[in-house]
Coordinates of C-alpha atoms in Angstrom, one line a residue:
Chain A
X1 CA 225.6 -83.3 42.5
X2 CA 224.3 -85.2 39.4
X3 CA 223.3 -88.8 40.0
X4 CA 222.7 -89.5 36.4
X5 CA 225.3 -88.3 34.0
X6 CA 225.4 -88.1 30.2
X7 CA 228.8 -86.7 29.5
X8 CA 228.4 -86.3 25.7
X9 CA 226.2 -83.3 24.9
X10 CA 226.0 -84.3 21.3
X11 CA 226.8 -87.1 18.9
X12 CA 226.8 -87.4 15.1
X13 CA 226.4 -90.7 13.4
X14 CA 226.1 -91.6 9.7
X15 CA 222.7 -93.0 8.6
X16 CA 222.8 -96.8 8.6
X17 CA 225.6 -97.0 11.2
X18 CA 225.3 -97.8 14.9
X19 CA 224.5 -95.0 17.4
X20 CA 225.8 -95.6 21.0
X21 CA 224.6 -93.2 23.7
X22 CA 226.2 -93.6 27.1
X23 CA 225.0 -92.9 30.6
X24 CA 226.7 -93.2 34.0
X25 CA 225.1 -93.1 37.4
X26 CA 226.4 -92.7 40.9
X27 CA 223.7 -94.1 43.2
X28 CA 223.9 -97.9 43.7
X29 CA 220.3 -97.9 44.9
X30 CA 218.9 -97.2 41.4
X31 CA 217.1 -100.3 40.3
X32 CA 215.3 -99.3 37.1
X33 CA 216.7 -97.4 34.2
X34 CA 214.9 -95.7 31.3
X35 CA 215.7 -93.9 28.0
X36 CA 213.5 -91.1 26.7
X37 CA 213.6 -89.4 23.3
X38 CA 212.7 -85.8 22.8
X39 CA 212.0 -83.9 19.6
X40 CA 211.9 -80.1 19.5
X41 CA 208.6 -78.6 20.7
X42 CA 207.5 -81.9 22.1
X43 CA 207.7 -83.5 25.5
X44 CA 210.0 -86.5 26.1
X45 CA 208.6 -89.9 25.1
X46 CA 209.5 -93.2 26.7
X47 CA 211.8 -95.4 24.5
X48 CA 213.1 -98.4 26.4
X49 CA 213.8 -99.5 29.9
X50 CA 215.8 -102.1 31.9
X51 CA 215.6 -103.5 35.3
X52 CA 218.7 -103.9 37.4
X53 CA 218.2 -107.7 37.4
X54 CA 219.0 -107.7 33.7
X55 CA 222.0 -106.7 31.7
X56 CA 220.3 -106.3 28.3
X57 CA 216.9 -105.4 26.9
X58 CA 216.1 -105.3 23.2
X59 CA 213.2 -103.7 21.3
X60 CA 213.6 -103.7 17.6
X61 CA 216.4 -101.4 16.6
X62 CA 217.0 -100.3 20.2
X63 CA 219.0 -102.2 22.8
X64 CA 219.9 -101.1 26.3
X65 CA 222.9 -102.6 28.0
X66 CA 223.5 -102.3 31.8
X67 CA 226.8 -102.8 33.6
X68 CA 226.0 -102.6 37.2
X69 CA 229.6 -103.0 38.5
X70 CA 230.6 -100.0 36.4
X71 CA 227.4 -98.1 37.1
X72 CA 227.1 -97.6 33.3
X73 CA 224.4 -98.1 30.8
X74 CA 224.3 -97.6 27.0
X75 CA 221.6 -97.3 24.3
X76 CA 222.4 -98.8 21.0
X77 CA 220.4 -97.9 17.9
X78 CA 221.1 -100.0 14.8
X79 CA 220.7 -99.1 12.0
X80 CA 220.4 -95.4 12.7
X81 CA 217.7 -93.6 10.7
X82 CA 217.1 -89.9 10.1
X83 CA 214.1 -89.9 12.4
X84 CA 216.4 -90.9 15.3
X85 CA 217.8 -87.4 15.3
X86 CA 216.6 -86.1 18.7
X87 CA 217.7 -85.5 22.3
X88 CA 218.0 -88.7 24.3
X89 CA 217.6 -88.6 28.1
X90 CA 218.8 -91.3 30.4
X91 CA 216.8 -91.7 33.6
X92 CA 216.8 -93.9 36.7
X93 CA 214.5 -94.6 39.6
X94 CA 215.3 -95.7 43.2
X95 CA 214.3 -98.9 44.9
X96 CA 210.9 -98.3 46.6
X97 CA 210.6 -94.8 45.0
X98 CA 208.5 -95.6 41.9
X99 CA 207.0 -92.2 42.0
X100 CA 210.2 -90.4 41.2
X101 CA 212.6 -90.5 38.2
X102 CA 216.0 -88.8 38.0
X103 CA 217.1 -87.6 34.6
X104 CA 220.4 -86.9 33.0
X105 CA 221.1 -83.7 30.9
X106 CA 220.5 -85.5 27.6
X107 CA 222.6 -86.2 24.5
X108 CA 221.6 -84.6 21.2
X109 CA 221.9 -87.2 18.4
X110 CA 222.4 -86.1 14.8
X111 CA 222.0 -88.7 12.1
X112 CA 223.9 -87.6 9.0
X113 CA 222.7 -88.5 5.5
Chain B
X1 CA 192.3 -83.7 22.9
X2 CA 194.4 -86.7 23.7
X3 CA 197.4 -87.4 25.9
X4 CA 198.8 -84.5 28.0
X5 CA 198.2 -80.9 26.9
X6 CA 199.8 -77.8 28.3
X7 CA 198.8 -74.1 27.9
X8 CA 200.1 -71.7 27.1
X9 CA 202.9 -73.1 24.9
X10 CA 204.9 -69.9 25.2
X11 CA 204.8 -67.2 28.0
X12 CA 206.8 -64.1 28.5
X13 CA 206.4 -62.3 31.8
X14 CA 207.9 -59.6 33.8
X15 CA 209.3 -60.2 37.3
X16 CA 206.3 -58.5 39.0
X17 CA 203.7 -60.4 37.0
X18 CA 201.5 -63.3 38.2
X19 CA 200.7 -66.0 35.7
X20 CA 199.6 -69.6 35.7
X21 CA 200.6 -72.6 33.6
X22 CA 197.9 -75.3 33.0
X23 CA 198.2 -79.0 32.3
X24 CA 195.5 -81.4 31.5
X25 CA 195.7 -85.2 31.0
X26 CA 193.2 -87.3 29.1
X27 CA 194.8 -90.7 30.0
X28 CA 192.9 -91.7 33.1
X29 CA 196.1 -91.3 35.2
X30 CA 196.2 -90.5 38.9
X31 CA 199.6 -88.9 39.2
X32 CA 200.8 -85.7 37.8
X33 CA 204.2 -84.0 37.7
X34 CA 205.9 -80.7 37.1
X35 CA 209.4 -80.6 35.7
X36 CA 211.8 -77.8 34.8
X37 CA 214.2 -78.1 31.9
X38 CA 216.9 -75.4 31.8
X39 CA 219.6 -75.2 29.1
X40 CA 222.4 -77.6 29.7
X41 CA 220.9 -79.0 32.9
X42 CA 219.1 -82.3 33.7
X43 CA 215.3 -82.4 33.7
X44 CA 214.5 -81.3 37.3
X45 CA 211.5 -82.8 39.1
X46 CA 209.6 -80.0 40.9
X47 CA 206.4 -81.4 42.2
X48 CA 204.5 -84.7 42.3
X49 CA 200.8 -85.3 43.0
X50 CA 199.3 -88.7 43.5
X51 CA 195.5 -88.8 43.8
X52 CA 195.5 -84.9 44.1
X53 CA 197.8 -85.1 47.1
X54 CA 201.3 -83.6 46.8
X55 CA 203.8 -86.3 47.5
X56 CA 207.0 -84.5 46.4
X57 CA 208.2 -81.0 46.6
X58 CA 211.8 -80.9 45.4
X59 CA 212.9 -77.8 47.4
X60 CA 211.2 -75.6 45.0
X61 CA 211.1 -71.8 45.9
X62 CA 207.7 -70.5 47.1
X63 CA 207.4 -68.3 44.0
X64 CA 206.2 -71.5 42.3
X65 CA 202.9 -72.7 43.7
X66 CA 201.3 -75.9 42.4
X67 CA 197.6 -76.7 42.5
X68 CA 196.0 -80.0 41.6
X69 CA 192.2 -79.7 41.9
X70 CA 191.6 -83.2 40.4
X71 CA 193.5 -86.0 38.9
X72 CA 193.2 -84.6 35.4
X73 CA 194.3 -81.0 36.0
X74 CA 197.5 -79.5 37.3
X75 CA 198.4 -75.8 37.6
X76 CA 201.6 -74.0 38.3
X77 CA 201.0 -70.5 39.7
X78 CA 203.9 -68.1 39.2
X79 CA 204.6 -64.8 40.9
X80 CA 207.7 -62.6 41.3
X81 CA 209.8 -64.8 39.2
X82 CA 213.5 -64.2 38.4
X83 CA 215.2 -64.2 35.0
X84 CA 216.9 -67.5 36.0
X85 CA 213.5 -69.1 36.2
X86 CA 213.3 -68.9 32.4
X87 CA 213.1 -72.5 31.2
X88 CA 210.9 -75.1 29.6
X89 CA 208.3 -76.3 32.1
X90 CA 207.1 -79.8 31.4
X91 CA 204.0 -81.5 32.8
X92 CA 203.6 -85.3 32.9
X93 CA 201.1 -87.8 34.1
X94 CA 201.3 -91.5 35.0
X95 CA 199.6 -94.3 36.9
X96 CA 199.7 -93.6 40.6
X97 CA 203.2 -94.0 42.1
X98 CA 204.5 -95.3 38.8
X99 CA 206.8 -92.6 37.4
X100 CA 208.1 -95.1 34.8
X101 CA 204.7 -95.0 33.1
X102 CA 204.9 -91.2 32.6
X103 CA 203.6 -89.4 29.5
X104 CA 204.8 -85.9 29.0
X105 CA 203.1 -82.8 27.6
X106 CA 204.8 -80.6 25.1
X107 CA 205.9 -78.0 27.7
X108 CA 205.5 -74.3 28.2
X109 CA 208.5 -72.2 27.2
X110 CA 208.7 -69.5 29.9
X111 CA 210.8 -66.3 29.5
X112 CA 211.1 -64.0 32.5
X113 CA 212.3 -60.5 31.7

């Protein structure tokens, strides 16, 4: 049973507009959440994270929102750029298990010209 | 070489072959990981090593045998694999017990015939 769910396999967004990638989780013991970005033929790279004590974290064009009551987080990219086309993985780690991260299936983002 | 490197990048093997995947990190980390990425599935954690000691074995079949001779090198020995083992195998390294600081290698694309 998946504990981290990314229900949209793919998403297409016009360049310059906002991209919103969603992620749901089932385990209330998760206390740290991460987003990774992956280009073809490369490994995933860390993008942004958020602790469960916060509801928002911003880094340049990237903002992650956390809604603990809904067990939902989202990644906003604004404005979207062609180089943002990639697969985005949502991931989470458990309290007191910093050595393990659980990933979702990923969402492929296409930025349209 | 910098970061995390993996060799070979592509591997095709028969079900009776024995082969090994190699991972090397040049980041001074003390933890190393093997992940499996199959099509339309989440990234699955297979093994974790901290300071050369295995700290996680995620119910991986014995036909996959990891080896961590030192903190910079990680191997995955493969024997009598099945076609369903075809996947992208990703190595990562991090600070000890800090999976949130992981850096990933580019992966080995494995095809089992």
